[in-house]
GROMACS .gro file of N, CA and C in nm:
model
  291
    1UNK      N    1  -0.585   2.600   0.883
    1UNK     CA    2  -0.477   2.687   0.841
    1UNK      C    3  -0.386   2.619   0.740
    2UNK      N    4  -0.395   2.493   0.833
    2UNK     CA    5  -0.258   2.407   0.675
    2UNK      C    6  -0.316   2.442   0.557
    3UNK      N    7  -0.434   2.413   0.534
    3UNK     CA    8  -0.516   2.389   0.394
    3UNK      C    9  -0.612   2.524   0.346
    4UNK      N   10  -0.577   2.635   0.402
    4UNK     CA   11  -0.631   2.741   0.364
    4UNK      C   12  -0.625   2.766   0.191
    5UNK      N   13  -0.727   2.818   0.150
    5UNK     CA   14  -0.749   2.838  -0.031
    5UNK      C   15  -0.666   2.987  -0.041
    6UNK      N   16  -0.616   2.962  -0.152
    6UNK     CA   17  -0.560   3.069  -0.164
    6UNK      C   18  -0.671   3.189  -0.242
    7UNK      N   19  -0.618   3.248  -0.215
    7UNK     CA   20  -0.771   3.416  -0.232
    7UNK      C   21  -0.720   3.440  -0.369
    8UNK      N   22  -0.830   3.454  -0.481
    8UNK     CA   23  -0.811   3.509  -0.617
    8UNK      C   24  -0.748   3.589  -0.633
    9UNK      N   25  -0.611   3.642  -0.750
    9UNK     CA   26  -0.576   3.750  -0.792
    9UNK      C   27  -0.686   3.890  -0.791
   10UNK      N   28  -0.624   3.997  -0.701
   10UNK     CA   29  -0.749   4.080  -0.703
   10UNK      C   30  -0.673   4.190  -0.785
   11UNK      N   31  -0.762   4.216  -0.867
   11UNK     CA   32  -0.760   4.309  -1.036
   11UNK      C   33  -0.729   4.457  -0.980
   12UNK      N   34  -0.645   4.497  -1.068
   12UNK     CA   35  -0.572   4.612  -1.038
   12UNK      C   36  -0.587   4.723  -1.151
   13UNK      N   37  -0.637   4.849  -1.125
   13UNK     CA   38  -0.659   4.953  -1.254
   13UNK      C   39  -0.566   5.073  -1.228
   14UNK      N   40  -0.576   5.110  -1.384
   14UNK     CA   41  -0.485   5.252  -1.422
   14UNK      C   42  -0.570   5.331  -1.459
   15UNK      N   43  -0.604   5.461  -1.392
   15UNK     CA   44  -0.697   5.603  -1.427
   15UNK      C   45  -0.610   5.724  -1.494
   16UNK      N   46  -0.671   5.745  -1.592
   16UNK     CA   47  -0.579   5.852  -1.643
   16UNK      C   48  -0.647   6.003  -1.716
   17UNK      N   49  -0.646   6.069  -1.673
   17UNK     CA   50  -0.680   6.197  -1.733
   17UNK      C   51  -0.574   6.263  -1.840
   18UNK      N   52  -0.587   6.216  -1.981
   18UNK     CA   53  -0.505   6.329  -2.092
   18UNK      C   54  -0.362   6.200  -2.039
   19UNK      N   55  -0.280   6.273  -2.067
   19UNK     CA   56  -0.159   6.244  -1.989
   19UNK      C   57  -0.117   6.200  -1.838
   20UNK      N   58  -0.201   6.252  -1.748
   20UNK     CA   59  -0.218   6.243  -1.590
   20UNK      C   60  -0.243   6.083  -1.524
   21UNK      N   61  -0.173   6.065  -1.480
   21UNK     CA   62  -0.218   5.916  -1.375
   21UNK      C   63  -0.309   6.002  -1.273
   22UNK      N   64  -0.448   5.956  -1.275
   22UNK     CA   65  -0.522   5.990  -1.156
   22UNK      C   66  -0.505   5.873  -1.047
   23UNK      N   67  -0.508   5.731  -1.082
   23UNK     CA   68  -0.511   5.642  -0.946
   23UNK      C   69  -0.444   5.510  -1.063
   24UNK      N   70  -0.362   5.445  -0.952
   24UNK     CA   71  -0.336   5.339  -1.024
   24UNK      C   72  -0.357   5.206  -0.870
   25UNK      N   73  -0.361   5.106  -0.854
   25UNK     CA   74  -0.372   5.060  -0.769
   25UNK      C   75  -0.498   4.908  -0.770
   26UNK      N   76  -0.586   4.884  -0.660
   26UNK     CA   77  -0.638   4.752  -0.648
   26UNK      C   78  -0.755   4.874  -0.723
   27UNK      N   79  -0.837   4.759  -0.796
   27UNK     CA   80  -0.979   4.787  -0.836
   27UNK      C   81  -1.066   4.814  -0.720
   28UNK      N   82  -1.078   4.749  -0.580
   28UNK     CA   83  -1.162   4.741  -0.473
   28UNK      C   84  -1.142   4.868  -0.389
   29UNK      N   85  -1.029   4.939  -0.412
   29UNK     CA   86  -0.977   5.020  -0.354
   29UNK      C   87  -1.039   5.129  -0.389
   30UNK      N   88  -1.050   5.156  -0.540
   30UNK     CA   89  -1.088   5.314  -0.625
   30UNK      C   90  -1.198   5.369  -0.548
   31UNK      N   91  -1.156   5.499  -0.519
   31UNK     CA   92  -1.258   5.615  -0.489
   31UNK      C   93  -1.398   5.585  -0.553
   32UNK      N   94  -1.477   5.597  -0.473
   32UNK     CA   95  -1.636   5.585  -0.527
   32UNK      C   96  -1.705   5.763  -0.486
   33UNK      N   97  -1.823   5.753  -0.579
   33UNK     CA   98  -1.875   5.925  -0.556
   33UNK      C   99  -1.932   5.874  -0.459
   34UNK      N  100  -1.953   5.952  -0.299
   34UNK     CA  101  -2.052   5.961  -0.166
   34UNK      C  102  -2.210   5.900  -0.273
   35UNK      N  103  -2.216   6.056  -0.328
   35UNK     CA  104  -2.364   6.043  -0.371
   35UNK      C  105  -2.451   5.911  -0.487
   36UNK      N  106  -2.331   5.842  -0.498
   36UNK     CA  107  -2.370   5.710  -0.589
   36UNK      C  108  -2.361   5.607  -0.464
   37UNK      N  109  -2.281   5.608  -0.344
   37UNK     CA  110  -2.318   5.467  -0.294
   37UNK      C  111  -2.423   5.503  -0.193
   38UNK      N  112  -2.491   5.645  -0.149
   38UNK     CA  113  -2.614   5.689  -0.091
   38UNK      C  114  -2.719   5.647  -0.165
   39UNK      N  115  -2.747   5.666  -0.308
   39UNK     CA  116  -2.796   5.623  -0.395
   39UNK      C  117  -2.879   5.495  -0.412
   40UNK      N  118  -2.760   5.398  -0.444
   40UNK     CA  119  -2.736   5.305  -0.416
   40UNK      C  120  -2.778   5.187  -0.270
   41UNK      N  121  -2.759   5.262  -0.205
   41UNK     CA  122  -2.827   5.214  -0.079
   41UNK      C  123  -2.936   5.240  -0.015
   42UNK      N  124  -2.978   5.320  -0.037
   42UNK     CA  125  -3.154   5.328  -0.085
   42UNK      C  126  -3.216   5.259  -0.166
   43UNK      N  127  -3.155   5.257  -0.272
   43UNK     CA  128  -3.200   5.162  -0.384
   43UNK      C  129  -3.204   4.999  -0.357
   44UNK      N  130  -3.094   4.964  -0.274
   44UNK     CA  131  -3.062   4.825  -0.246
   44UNK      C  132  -3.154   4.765  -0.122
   45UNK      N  133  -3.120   4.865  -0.005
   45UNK     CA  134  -3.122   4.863   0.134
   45UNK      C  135  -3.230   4.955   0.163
   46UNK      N  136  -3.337   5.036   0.121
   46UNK     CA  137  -3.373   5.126   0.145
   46UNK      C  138  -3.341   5.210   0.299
   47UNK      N  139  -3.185   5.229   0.228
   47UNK     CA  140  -3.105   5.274   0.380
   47UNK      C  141  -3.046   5.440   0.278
   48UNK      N  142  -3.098   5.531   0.381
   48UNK     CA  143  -3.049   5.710   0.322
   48UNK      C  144  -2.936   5.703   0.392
   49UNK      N  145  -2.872   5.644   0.512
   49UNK     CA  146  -2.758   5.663   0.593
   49UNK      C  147  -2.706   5.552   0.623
   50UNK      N  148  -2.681   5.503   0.473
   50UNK     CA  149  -2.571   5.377   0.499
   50UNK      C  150  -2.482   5.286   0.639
   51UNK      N  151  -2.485   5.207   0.670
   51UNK     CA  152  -2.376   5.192   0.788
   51UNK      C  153  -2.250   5.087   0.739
   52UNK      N  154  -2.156   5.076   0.813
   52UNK     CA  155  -2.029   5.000   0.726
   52UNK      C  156  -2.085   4.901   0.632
   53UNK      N  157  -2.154   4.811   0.714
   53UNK     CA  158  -2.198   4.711   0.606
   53UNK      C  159  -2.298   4.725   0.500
   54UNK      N  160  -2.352   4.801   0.521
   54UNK     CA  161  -2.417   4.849   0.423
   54UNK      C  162  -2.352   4.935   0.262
   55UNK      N  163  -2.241   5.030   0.345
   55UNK     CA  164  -2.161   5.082   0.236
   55UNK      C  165  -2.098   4.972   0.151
   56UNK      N  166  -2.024   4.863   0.291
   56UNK     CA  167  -1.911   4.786   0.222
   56UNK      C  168  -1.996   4.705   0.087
   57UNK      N  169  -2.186   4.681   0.124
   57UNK     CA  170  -2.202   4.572   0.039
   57UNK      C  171  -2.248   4.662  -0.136
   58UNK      N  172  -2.259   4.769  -0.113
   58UNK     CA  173  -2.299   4.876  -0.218
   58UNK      C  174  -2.145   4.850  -0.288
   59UNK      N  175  -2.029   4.900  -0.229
   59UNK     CA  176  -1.926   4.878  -0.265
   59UNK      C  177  -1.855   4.768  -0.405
   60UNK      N  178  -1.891   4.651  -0.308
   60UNK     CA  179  -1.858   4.561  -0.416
   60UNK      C  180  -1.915   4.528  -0.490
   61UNK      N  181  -2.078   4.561  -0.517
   61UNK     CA  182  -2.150   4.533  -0.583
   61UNK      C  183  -2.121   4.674  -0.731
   62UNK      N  184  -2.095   4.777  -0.709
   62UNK     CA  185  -2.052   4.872  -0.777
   62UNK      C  186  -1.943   4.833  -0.807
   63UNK      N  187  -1.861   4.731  -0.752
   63UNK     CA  188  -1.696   4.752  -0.796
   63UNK      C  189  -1.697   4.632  -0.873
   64UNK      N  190  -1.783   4.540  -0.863
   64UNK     CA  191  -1.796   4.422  -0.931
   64UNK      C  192  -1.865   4.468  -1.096
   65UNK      N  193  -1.965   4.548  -1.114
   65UNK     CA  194  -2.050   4.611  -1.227
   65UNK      C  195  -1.922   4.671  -1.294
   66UNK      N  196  -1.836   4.757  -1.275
   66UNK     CA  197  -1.735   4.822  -1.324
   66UNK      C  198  -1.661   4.732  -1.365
   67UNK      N  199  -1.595   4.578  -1.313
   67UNK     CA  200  -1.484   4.509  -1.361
   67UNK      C  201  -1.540   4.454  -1.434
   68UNK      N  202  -1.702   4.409  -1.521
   68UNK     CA  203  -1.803   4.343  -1.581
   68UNK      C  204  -1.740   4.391  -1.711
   69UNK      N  205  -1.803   4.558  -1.663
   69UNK     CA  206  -1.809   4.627  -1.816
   69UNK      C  207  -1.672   4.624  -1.862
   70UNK      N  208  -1.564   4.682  -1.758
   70UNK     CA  209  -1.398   4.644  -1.827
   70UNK      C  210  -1.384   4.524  -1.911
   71UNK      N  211  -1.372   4.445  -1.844
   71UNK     CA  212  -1.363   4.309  -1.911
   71UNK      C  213  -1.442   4.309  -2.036
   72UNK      N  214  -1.562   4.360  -2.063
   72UNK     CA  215  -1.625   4.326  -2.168
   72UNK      C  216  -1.606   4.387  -2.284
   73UNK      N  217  -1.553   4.506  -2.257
   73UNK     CA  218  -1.453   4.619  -2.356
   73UNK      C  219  -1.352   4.601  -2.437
   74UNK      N  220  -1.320   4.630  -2.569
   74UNK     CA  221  -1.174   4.598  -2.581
   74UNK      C  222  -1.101   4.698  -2.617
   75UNK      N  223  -1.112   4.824  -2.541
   75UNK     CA  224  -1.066   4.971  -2.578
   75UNK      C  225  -0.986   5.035  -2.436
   76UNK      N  226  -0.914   5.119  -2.412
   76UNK     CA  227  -0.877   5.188  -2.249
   76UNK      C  228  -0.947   5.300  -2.252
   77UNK      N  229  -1.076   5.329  -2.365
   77UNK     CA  230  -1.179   5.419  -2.294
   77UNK      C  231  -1.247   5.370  -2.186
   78UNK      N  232  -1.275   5.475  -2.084
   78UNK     CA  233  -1.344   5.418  -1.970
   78UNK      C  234  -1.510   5.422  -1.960
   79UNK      N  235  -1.557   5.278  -1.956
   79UNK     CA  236  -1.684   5.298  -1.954
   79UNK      C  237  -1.777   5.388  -1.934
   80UNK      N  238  -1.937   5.370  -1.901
   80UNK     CA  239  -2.009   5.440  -1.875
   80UNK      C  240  -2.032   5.477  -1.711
   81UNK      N  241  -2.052   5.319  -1.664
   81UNK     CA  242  -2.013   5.304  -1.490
   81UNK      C  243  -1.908   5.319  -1.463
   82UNK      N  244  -1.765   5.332  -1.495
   82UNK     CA  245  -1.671   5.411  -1.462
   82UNK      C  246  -1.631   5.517  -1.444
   83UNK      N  247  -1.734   5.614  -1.501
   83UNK     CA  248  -1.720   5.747  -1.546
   83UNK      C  249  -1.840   5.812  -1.428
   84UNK      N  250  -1.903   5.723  -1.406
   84UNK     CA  251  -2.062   5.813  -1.356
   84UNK      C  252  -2.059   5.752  -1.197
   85UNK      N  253  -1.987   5.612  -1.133
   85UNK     CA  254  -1.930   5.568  -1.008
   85UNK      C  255  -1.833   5.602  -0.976
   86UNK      N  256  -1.670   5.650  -0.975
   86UNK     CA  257  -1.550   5.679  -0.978
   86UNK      C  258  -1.523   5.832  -0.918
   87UNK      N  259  -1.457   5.870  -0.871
   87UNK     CA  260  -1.491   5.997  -0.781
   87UNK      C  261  -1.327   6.113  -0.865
   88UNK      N  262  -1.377   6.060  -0.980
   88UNK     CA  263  -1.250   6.129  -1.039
   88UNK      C  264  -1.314   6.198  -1.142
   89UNK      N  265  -1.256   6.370  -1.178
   89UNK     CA  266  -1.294   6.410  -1.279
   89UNK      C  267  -1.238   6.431  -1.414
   90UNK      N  268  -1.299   6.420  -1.566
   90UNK     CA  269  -1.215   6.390  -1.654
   90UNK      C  270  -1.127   6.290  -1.677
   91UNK      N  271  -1.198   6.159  -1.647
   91UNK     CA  272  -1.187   6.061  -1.733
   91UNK      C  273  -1.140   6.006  -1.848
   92UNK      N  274  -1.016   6.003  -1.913
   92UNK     CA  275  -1.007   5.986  -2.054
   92UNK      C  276  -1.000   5.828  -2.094
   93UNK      N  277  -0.887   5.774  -1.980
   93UNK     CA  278  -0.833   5.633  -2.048
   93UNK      C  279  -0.820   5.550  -1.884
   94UNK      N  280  -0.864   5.417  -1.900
   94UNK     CA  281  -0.791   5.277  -1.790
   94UNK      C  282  -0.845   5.207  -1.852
   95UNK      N  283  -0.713   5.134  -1.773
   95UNK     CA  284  -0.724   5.011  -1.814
   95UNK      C  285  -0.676   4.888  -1.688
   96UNK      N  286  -0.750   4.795  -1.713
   96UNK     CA  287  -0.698   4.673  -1.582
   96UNK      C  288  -0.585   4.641  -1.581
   97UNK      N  289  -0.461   4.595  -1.502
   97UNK     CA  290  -0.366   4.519  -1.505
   97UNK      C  291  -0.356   4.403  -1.466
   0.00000   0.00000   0.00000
């Protein structure tokens, strides 16, 4: 406990539709579509009915691909995996904080 590591800054995004704040908050947090981490976990796990750990590991592996492509961007259009993982509709602009 004395010598515990301290845990990385965890990355924080702004969703915005037009004018609209759709979500602002932790990156790990953002709404994901059902039917992309079902997907997904078939694909990974050949699991159709995910269970926690199974979701949780689809999760970060999707939430990790999304902070890739951010980072690699230098625009507040929102990617391609942001747009097609993200459980929000009409997409215009985020950006990380």
């Amino acid at each position: 406990m004395l010598f515990k590591k301290k845990s990385p800054a965890q990355p924080s995004i702004s969703i915005r539709s037009r004018e609209q704040l759709l979500y602002e908050g932790l990156l790990r947090d953002v709404p994901l579509k059902e039917a992309v981490i079902i997907e997904k976990s078939i694909r990974f796990f050949d699991d159709p009915e995910p269970c926690f750990i199974h979701r949780n590991a689809v999760r970060v592996r999707l939430i990790s691909e999304i902070q890739k492509e951010l980072l690699e961007r230098d625009t507040e259009s929102p990617g391609s995996l942001l747009l097609s993982y993200v459980d929000f509709e009409d997409i215009t602009a985020c950006c990380l904080l």
